[in-house]
Short mmCIF file of C-alpha atoms and ligand atoms in Angstrom, two decimals:
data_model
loop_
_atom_site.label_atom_id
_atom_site.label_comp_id
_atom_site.label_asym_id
_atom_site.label_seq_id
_atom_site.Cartn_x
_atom_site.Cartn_y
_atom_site.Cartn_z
CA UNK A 1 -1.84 39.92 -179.22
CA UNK A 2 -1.04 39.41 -175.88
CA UNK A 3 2.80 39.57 -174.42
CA UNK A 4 3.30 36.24 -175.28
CA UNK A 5 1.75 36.15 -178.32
CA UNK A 6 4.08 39.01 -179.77
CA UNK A 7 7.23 37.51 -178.86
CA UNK A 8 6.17 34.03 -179.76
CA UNK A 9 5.00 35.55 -183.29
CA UNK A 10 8.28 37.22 -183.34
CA UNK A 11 10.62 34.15 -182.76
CA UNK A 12 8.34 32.59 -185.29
CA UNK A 13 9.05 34.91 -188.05
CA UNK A 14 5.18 35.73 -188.61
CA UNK A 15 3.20 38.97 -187.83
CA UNK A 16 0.88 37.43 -185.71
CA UNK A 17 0.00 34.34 -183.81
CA UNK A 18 -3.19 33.37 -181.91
CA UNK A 19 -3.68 30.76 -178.98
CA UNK A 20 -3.78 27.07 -180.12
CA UNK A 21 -1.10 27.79 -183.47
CA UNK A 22 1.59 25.36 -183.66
CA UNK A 23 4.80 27.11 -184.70
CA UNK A 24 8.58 26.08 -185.04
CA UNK A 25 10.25 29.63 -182.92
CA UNK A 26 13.94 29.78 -183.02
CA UNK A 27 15.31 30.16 -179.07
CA UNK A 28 17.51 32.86 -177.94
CA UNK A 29 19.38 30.74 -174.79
CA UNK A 30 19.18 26.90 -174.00
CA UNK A 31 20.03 26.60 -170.38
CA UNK A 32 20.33 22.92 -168.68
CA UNK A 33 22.02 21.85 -165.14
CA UNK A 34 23.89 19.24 -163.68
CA UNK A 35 20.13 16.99 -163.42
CA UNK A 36 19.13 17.16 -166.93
CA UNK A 37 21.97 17.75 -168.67
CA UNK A 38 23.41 14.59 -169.17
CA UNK A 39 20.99 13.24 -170.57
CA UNK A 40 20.35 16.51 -172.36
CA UNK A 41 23.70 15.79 -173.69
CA UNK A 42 22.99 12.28 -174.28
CA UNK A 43 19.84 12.59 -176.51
CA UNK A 44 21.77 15.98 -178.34
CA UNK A 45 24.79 12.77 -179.37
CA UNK A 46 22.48 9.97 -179.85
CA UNK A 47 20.05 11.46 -182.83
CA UNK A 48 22.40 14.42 -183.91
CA UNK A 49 26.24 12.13 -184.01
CA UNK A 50 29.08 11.87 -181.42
CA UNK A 51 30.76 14.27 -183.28
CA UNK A 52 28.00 16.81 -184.09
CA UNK A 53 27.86 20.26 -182.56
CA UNK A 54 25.67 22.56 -180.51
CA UNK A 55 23.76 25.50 -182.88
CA UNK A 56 25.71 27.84 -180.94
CA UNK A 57 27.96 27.50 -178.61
CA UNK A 58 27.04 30.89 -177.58
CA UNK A 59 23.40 30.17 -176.37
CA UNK A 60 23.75 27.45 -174.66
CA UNK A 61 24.36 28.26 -170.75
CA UNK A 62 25.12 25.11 -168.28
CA UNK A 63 24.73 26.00 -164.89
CA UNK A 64 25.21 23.08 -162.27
CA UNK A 65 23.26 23.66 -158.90
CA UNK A 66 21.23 20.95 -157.76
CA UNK A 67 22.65 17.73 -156.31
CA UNK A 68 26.41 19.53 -156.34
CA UNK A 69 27.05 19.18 -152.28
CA UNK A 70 26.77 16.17 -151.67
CA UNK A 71 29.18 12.89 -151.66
CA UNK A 72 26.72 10.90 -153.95
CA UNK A 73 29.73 9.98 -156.42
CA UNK A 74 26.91 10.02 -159.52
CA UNK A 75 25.97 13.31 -158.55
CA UNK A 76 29.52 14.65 -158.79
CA UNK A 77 30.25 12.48 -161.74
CA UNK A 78 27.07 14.71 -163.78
CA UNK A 79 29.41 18.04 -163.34
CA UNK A 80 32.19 16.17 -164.85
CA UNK A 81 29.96 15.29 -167.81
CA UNK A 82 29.03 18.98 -168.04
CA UNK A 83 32.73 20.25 -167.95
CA UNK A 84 33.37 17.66 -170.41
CA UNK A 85 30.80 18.39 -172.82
CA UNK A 86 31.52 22.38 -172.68
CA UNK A 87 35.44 22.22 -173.12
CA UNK A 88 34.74 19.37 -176.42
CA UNK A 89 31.86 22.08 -177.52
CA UNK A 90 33.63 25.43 -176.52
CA UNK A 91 30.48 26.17 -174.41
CA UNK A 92 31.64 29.46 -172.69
CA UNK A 93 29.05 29.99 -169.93
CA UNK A 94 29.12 26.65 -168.43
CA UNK A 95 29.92 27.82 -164.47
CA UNK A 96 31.89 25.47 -163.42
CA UNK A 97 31.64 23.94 -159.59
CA UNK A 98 35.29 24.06 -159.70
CA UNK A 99 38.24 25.92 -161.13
CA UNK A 100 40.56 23.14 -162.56
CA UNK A 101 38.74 22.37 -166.37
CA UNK A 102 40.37 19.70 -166.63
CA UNK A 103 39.73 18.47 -162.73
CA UNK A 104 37.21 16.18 -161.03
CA UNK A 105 34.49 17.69 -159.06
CA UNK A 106 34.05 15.32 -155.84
CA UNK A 107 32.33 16.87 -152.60
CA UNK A 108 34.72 16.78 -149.48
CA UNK A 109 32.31 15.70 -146.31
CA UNK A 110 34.67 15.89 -144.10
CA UNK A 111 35.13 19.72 -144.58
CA UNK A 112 30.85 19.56 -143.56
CA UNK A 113 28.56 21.76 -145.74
CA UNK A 114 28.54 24.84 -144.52
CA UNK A 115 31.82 26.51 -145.40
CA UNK A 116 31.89 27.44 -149.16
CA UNK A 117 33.26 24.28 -151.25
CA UNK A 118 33.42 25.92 -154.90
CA UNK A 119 35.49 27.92 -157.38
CA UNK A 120 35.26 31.14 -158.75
CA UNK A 121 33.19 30.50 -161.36
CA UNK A 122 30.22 28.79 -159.58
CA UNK A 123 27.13 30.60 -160.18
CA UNK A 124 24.36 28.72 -158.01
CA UNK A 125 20.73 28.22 -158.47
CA UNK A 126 19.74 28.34 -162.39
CA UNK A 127 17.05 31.05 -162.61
CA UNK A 128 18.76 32.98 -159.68
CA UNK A 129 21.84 32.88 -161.77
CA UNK A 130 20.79 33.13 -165.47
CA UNK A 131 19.69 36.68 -164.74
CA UNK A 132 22.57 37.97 -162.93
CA UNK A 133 24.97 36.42 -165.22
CA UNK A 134 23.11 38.64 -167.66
CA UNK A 135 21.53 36.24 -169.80
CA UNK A 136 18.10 36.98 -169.60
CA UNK A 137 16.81 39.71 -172.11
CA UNK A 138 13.18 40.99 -173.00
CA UNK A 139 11.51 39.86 -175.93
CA UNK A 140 13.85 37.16 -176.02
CA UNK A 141 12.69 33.10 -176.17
CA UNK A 142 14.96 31.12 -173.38
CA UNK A 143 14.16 27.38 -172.94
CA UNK A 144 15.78 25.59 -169.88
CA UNK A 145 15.28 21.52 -168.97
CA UNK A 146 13.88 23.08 -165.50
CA UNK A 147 10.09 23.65 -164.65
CA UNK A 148 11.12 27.00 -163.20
CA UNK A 149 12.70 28.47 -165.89
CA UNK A 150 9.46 30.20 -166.47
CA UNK A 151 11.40 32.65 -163.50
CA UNK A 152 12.79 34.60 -166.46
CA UNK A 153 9.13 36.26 -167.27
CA UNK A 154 9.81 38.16 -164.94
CA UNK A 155 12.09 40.42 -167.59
CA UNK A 156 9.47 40.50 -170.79
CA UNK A 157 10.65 37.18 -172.09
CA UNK A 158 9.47 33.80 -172.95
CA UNK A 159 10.73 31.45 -170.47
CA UNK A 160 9.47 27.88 -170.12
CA UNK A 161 11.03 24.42 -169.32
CA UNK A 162 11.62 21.86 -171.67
CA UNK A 163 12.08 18.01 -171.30
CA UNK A 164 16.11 16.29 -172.02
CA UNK A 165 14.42 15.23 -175.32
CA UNK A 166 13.16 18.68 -176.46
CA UNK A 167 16.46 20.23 -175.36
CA UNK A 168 18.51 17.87 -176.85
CA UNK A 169 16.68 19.03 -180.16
CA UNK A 170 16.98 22.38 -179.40
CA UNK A 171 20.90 21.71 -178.60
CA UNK A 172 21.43 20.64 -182.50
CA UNK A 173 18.83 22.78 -184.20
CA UNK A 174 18.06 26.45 -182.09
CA UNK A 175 14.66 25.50 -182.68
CA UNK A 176 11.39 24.00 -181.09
CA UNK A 177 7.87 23.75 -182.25
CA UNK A 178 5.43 25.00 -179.99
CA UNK A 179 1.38 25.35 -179.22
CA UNK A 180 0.74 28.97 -178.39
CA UNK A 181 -0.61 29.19 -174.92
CA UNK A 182 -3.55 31.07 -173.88
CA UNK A 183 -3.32 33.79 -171.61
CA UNK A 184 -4.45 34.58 -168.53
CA UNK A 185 -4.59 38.07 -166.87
CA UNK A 186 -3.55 38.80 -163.29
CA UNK A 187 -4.19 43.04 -163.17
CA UNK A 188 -2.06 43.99 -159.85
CA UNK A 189 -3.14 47.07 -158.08
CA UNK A 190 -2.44 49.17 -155.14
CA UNK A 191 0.33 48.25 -152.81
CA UNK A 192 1.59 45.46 -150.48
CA UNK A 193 1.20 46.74 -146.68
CA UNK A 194 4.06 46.00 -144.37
CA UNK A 195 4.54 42.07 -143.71
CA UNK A 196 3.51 40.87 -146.94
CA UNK A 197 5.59 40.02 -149.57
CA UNK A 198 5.52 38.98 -153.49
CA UNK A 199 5.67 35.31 -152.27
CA UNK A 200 1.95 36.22 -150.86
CA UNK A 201 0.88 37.36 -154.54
CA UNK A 202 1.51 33.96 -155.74
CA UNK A 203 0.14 31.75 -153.15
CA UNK A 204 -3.26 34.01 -153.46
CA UNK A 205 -2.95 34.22 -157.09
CA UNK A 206 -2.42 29.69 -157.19
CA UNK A 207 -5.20 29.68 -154.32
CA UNK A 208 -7.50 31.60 -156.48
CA UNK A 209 -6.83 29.25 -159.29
CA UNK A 210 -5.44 25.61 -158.16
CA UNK A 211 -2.52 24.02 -158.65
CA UNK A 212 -3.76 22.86 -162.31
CA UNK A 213 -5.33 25.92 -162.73
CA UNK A 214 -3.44 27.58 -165.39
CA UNK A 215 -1.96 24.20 -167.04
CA UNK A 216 -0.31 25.38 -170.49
CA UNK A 217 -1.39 28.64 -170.27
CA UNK A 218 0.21 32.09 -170.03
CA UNK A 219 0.22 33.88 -167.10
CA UNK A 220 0.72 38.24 -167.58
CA UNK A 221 1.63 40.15 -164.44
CA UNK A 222 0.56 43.70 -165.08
CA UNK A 223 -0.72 46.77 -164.12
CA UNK A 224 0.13 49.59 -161.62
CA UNK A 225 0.93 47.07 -159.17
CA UNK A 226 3.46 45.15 -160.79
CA UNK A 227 5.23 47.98 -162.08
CA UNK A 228 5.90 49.11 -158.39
CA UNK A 229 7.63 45.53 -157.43
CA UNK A 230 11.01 45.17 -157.45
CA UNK A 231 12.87 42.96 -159.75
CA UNK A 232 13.09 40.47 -156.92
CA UNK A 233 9.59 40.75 -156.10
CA UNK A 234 8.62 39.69 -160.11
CA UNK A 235 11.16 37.08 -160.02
CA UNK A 236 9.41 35.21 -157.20
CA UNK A 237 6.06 35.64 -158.71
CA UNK A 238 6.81 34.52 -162.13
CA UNK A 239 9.06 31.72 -160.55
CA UNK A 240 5.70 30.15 -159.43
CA UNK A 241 3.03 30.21 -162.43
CA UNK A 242 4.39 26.55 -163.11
CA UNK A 243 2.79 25.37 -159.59
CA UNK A 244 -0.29 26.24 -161.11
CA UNK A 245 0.82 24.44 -164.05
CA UNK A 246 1.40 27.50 -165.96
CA UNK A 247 3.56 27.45 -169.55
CA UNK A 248 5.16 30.78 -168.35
CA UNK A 249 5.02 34.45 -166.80
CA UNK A 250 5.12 37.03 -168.20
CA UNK A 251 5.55 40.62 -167.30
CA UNK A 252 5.66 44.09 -168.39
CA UNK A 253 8.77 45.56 -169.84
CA UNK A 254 9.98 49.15 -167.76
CA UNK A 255 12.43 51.10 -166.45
CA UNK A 256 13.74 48.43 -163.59
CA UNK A 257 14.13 45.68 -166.38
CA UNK A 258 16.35 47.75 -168.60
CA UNK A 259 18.12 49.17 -165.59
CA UNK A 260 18.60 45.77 -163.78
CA UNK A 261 19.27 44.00 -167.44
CA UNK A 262 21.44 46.39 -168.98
CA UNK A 263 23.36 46.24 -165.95
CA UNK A 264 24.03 42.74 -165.80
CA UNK A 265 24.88 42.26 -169.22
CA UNK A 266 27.53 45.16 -169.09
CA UNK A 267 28.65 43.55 -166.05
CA UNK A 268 29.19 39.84 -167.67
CA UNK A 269 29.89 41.25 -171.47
CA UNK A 270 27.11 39.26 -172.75
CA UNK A 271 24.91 40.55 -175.63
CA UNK A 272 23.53 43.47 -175.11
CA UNK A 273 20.84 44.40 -177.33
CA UNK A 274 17.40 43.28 -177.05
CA UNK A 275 13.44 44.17 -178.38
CA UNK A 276 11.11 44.37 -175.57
CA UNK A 277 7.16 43.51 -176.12
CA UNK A 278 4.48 45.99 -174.85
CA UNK A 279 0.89 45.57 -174.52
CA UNK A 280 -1.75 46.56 -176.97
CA UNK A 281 -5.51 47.39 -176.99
CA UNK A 282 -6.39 43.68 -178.56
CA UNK A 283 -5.07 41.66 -176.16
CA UNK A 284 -7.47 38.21 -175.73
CA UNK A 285 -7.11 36.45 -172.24
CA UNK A 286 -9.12 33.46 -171.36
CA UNK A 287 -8.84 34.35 -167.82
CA UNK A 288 -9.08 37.99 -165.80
CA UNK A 289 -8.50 38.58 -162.17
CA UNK A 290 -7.91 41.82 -160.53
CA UNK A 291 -5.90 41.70 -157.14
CA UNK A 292 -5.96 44.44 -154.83
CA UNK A 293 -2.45 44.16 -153.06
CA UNK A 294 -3.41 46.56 -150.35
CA UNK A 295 -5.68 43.75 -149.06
CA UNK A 296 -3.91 40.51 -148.98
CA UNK A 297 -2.07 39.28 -146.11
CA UNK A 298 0.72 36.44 -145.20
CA UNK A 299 -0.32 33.53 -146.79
CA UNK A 300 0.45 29.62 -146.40
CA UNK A 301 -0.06 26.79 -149.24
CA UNK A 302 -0.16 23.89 -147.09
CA UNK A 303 0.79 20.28 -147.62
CA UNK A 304 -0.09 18.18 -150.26
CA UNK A 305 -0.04 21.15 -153.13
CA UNK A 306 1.02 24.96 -153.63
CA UNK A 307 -3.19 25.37 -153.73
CA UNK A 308 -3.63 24.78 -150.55
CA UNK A 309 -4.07 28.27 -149.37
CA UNK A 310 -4.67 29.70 -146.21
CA UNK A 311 -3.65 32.69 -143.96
CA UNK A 312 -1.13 32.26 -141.93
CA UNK A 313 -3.24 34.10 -138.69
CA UNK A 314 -6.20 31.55 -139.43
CA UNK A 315 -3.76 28.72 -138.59
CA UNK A 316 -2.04 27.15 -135.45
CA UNK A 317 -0.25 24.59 -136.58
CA UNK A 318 3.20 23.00 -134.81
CA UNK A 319 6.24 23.29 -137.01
CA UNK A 320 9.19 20.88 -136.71
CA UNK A 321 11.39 22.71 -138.94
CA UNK A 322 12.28 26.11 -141.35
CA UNK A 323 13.93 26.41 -144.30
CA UNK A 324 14.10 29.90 -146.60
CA UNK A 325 16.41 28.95 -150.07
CA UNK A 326 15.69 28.36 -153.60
CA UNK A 327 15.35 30.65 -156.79
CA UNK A 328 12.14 31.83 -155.25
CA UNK A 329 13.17 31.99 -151.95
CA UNK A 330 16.74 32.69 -151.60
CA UNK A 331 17.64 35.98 -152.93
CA UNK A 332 19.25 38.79 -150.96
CA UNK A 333 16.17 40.66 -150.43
CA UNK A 334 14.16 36.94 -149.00
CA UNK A 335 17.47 37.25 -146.26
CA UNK A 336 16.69 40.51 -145.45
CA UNK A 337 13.08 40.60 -145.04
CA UNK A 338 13.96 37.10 -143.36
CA UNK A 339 16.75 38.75 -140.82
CA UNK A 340 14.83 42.08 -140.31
CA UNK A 341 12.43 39.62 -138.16
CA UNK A 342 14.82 37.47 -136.66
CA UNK A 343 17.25 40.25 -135.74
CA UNK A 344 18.41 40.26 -132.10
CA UNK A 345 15.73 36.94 -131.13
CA UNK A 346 16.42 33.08 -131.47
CA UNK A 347 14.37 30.48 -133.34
CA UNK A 348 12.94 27.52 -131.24
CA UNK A 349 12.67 25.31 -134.33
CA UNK A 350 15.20 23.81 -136.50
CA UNK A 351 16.09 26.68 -139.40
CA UNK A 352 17.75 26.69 -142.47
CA UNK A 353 19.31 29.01 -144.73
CA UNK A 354 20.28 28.21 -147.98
CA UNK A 355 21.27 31.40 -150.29
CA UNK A 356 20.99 30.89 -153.98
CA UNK A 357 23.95 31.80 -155.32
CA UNK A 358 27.60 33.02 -153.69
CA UNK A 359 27.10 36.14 -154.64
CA UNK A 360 23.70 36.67 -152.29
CA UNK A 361 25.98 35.19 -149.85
CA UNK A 362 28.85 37.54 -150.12
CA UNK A 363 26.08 40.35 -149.97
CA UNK A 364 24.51 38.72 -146.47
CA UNK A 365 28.30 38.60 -145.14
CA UNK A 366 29.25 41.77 -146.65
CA UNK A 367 26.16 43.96 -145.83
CA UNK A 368 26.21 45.51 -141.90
CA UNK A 369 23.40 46.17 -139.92
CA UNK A 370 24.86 47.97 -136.64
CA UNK A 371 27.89 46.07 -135.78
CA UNK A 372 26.44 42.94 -137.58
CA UNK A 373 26.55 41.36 -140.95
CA UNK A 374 22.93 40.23 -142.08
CA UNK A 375 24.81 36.51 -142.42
CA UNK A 376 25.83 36.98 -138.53
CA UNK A 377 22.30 38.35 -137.20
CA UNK A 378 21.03 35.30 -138.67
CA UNK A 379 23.40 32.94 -137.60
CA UNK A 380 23.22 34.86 -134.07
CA UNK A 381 19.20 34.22 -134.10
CA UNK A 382 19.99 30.21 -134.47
CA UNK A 383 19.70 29.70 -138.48
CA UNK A 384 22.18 27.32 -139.39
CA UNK A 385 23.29 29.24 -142.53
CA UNK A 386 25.43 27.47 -145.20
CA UNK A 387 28.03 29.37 -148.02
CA UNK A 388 26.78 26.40 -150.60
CA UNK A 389 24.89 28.37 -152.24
CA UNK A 390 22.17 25.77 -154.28
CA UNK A 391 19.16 24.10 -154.37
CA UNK A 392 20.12 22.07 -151.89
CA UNK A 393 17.00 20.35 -149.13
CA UNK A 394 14.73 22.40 -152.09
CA UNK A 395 13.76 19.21 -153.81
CA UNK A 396 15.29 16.70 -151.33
CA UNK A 397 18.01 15.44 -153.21
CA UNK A 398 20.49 12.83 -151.98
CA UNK A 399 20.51 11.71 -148.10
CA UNK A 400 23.27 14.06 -147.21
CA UNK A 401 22.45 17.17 -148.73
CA UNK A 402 22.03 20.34 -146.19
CA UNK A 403 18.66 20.49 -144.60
CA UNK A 404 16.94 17.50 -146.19
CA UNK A 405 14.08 16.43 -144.25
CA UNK A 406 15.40 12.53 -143.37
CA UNK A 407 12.45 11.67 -141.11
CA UNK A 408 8.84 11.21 -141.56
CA UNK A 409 6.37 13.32 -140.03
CA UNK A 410 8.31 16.60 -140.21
CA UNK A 411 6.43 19.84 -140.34
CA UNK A 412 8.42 22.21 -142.38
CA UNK A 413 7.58 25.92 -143.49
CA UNK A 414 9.29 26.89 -146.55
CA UNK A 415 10.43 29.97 -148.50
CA UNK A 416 10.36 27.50 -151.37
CA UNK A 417 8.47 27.19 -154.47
CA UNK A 418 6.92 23.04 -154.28
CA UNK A 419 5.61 20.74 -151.82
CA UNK A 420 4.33 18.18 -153.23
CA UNK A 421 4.84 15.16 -150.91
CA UNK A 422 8.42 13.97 -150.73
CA UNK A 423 9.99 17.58 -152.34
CA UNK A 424 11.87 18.15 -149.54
CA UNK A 425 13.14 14.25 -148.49
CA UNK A 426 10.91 11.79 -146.61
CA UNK A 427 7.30 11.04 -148.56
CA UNK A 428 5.97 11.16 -145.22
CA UNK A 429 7.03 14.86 -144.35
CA UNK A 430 4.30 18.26 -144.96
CA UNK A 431 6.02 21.21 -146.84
CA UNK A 432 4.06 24.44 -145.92
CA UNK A 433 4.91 27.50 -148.24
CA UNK A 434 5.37 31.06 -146.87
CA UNK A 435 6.67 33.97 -147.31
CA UNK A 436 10.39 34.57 -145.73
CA UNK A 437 8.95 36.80 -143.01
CA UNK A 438 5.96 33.85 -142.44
CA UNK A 439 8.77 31.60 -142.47
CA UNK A 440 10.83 33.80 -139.98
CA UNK A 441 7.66 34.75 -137.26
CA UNK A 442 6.88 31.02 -137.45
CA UNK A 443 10.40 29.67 -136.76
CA UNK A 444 10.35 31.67 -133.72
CA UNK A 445 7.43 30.37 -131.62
CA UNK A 446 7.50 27.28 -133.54
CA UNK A 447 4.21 27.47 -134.85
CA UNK A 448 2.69 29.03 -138.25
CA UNK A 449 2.89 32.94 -137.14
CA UNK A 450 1.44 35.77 -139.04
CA UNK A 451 5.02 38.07 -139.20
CA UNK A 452 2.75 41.14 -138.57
CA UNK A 453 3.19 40.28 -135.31
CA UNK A 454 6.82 41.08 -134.73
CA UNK A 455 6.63 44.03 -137.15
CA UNK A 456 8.52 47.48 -135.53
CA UNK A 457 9.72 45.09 -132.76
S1 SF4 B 501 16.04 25.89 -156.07
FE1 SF4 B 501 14.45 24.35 -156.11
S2 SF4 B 501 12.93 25.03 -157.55
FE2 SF4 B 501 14.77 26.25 -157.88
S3 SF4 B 501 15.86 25.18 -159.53
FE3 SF4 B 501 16.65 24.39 -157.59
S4 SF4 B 501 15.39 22.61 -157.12
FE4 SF4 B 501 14.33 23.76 -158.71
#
């Protein structure tokens, strides 16, 4: 069996699966956001009682982070449905926008959105957060009503998103029948050369296949390769195998996932104990490719889909605007690959920074470089950086929220995951997607740049 065979075989209670079997698997964490989980909630009351309760109170994780910072009252009314929901359930990890559990989340916009607006429990983006908050675990079957959820295969687990309906079953039951995916192999060799970065892998890994080209199918990360990214680096991959329509990720279990998980669940006390997968000899894919990472370079997936590939030095487009955020974008190490090519230079383009939780940014205003903070050499170089840590301009969202593209036309590179037309805000506006060094080089002469260019400078 493949990776996700075993685990899938294991949730199942059987011995062994193959691609194409339907089986009922029992999940390990349900996670849903401020978006989905209302109605989440609202399909979980409607076939299961008003006064029924969740499976366990202890797998379900709520994490608000999408439309949170903004003063769209609906918006802030779907936290208060959240916080309501967890204190009648006693849902633990529900990470709470604000402190006050029995208060009212509402956005202030006169206070603007860059200074931090949240309490001391707000985690940020979902996938960023799950991990850190130490609820990912190998060999372990986590559901979440979000398309990226499939972020978590980066750790040796089964990660996939769900729809309100599905989750709302899984809320009542623990349990969700599922059609076995087939995989497809992605063998990752050699190493990535200076100015390329995991977000590269992807976009030539999608190019290779199309946006459609891996639609409810597996996709295993493996190989020399992908044992020699970092955690981050795996994160952003996996993040992506649902652009090309992929049912989830899936990597190898090593050293850096017990070291990074057993770390964050000591840190959070959450369960501890988990059964990784490994690979064996009869492993069936319907799909092989072999990438060389020693020979790709910065790529771009240009508007209308994340297929669209091209490399960045092949292209000389104008940009109107920058943006690096998101689960796939947004992480510490995106800043710092983003601010080691920014550092001491300005941007001539509009540029955003959007961290993806408050804990990346208290390590971008807590880590020096020099006399600096990485949060100050970026804000020095002309990024308008916000502390609301979120999805925020990632998939639009309402008018106000920070860096939503509000007029058509725009020409935006992106450390983001999607751009479809009208992710970002206006249907008329082109999403390019990059890596945060491609995003960096290219808000500085305003035009797609290859970051090799301003390597050692
Ligand atoms: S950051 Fe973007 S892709 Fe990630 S969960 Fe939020 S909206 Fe979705």
């Amino acid at each position: 069996m493949t990776l996700t065979e075993k685990i899938l075989a294991r949730a199942a209670g059987k011995t062994s699966v193959q691609a194409g079997d339907n089986i009922w698997v029992n999940a390990d964490v349900l996670m849903t956001h401020d978006v989905c989980g209302p109605g989440t909630i609202g399909v979980f009351k409607r076939e299961f009682g008003q006064a029924a309760k969740v499976w366990d109170k202890n797998k379900i994780v709520i994490i608000p982070d999408h439309y949170i910072f903004t003063a769209d009252s609906k918006s802030n009314r779907n936290v208060d449905i959240l916080r309501d929901f967890s204190r009648e359930q006693g849902i633990e990890y529900f990470y709470d926008v604000i402190d006050d559990s029995n208060g009212h989340w509402v956005f202030d916009a006169a206070k603007g959105n860059m200074k931090r607006q949240y309490g001391s429990r707000y985690a940020g983006v979902c996938h960023t957060a799950l991990p850190a908050k130490g609820h990912t675990r190998p060999g372990e079957i986590l559901f979440g009503t979000d398309s990226h959820t499939c972020m978590a295969g980066a750790f040796n687990q089964f990660a996939t998103g769900i729809g309100n309906t599905d989750a709302g079953f899984v809320m009542g039951t623990g349990k969700l029948l599922i059609k076995v995916p087939e995989t497809m192999h992605f063998r990752l060799e050699g190493k990535l050369q200076p100015g390329v970065m995991a977000k590269d892998i992807i976009l030539h890994c999608i190019g290779e296949i199309g946006f459609d080209g891996a639609t409810y199918r597996a996709m295993q990360f493996d190989g020399e390769g992908a044992l020699n990214l970092s955690i981050d680096d795996r994160m952003t991959i996996a993040n992506m195998a649902i652009e090309a329509g992929g049912k989830n990720a899936m990597f190898e279990f090593d050293s850096r996932t017990a070291e990074y998980v057993d770390a964050r669940v000591k840190l959070n006390g959450t369960k501890s104990t988990y059964e990784p997968v490994a690979r064996d000899k009869n492993e069936k894919f319907v799909y092989e490719l072999v990438v060389d990472l020693s020979k790709l370079e910065p790529t771009v997936a240009c508007h209308p889909d994340p297929g669209q590939r091209k490399k960045a030095k092949d292209m000389d487009m104008k940009l109107d605007r920058a943006y690096v955020g998101s689960c796939t974008g947004g992480k510490t190490s995106d800043f710092v690959e983003f601010a080691r090519v920014l550092r001491g230079k300005k941007v001539v383009i509009d540029t955003f920074g959007v961290p993806a939780t408050p804990d990346i940014v208290n390590d971008l205003q807590s880590t020096y470089w020099g006399h600096s903070t990485i949060w100050q050499i970026l804000v020095d170089a002309g990024v308008q950086m916000t502390e609301n840590a979120g999805c925020a301009a990632c998939l639009g969202g309402p008018v106000d929220t920070f860096g939503r593209i509000n007029k058509s036309g725009i020409k935006c590179i992106s450390a983001t995951n999607r751009n479809f037309p009208g992710r970002m805000g206006d249907k008329e506006s082109q999403v390019f997607l990059a890596s945060p060094m491609t995003v960096a080089a290219s808000a500085l002469t305003g035009k797609v740049t290859d970051p090799r260019e301003y390597l050692g400078n």
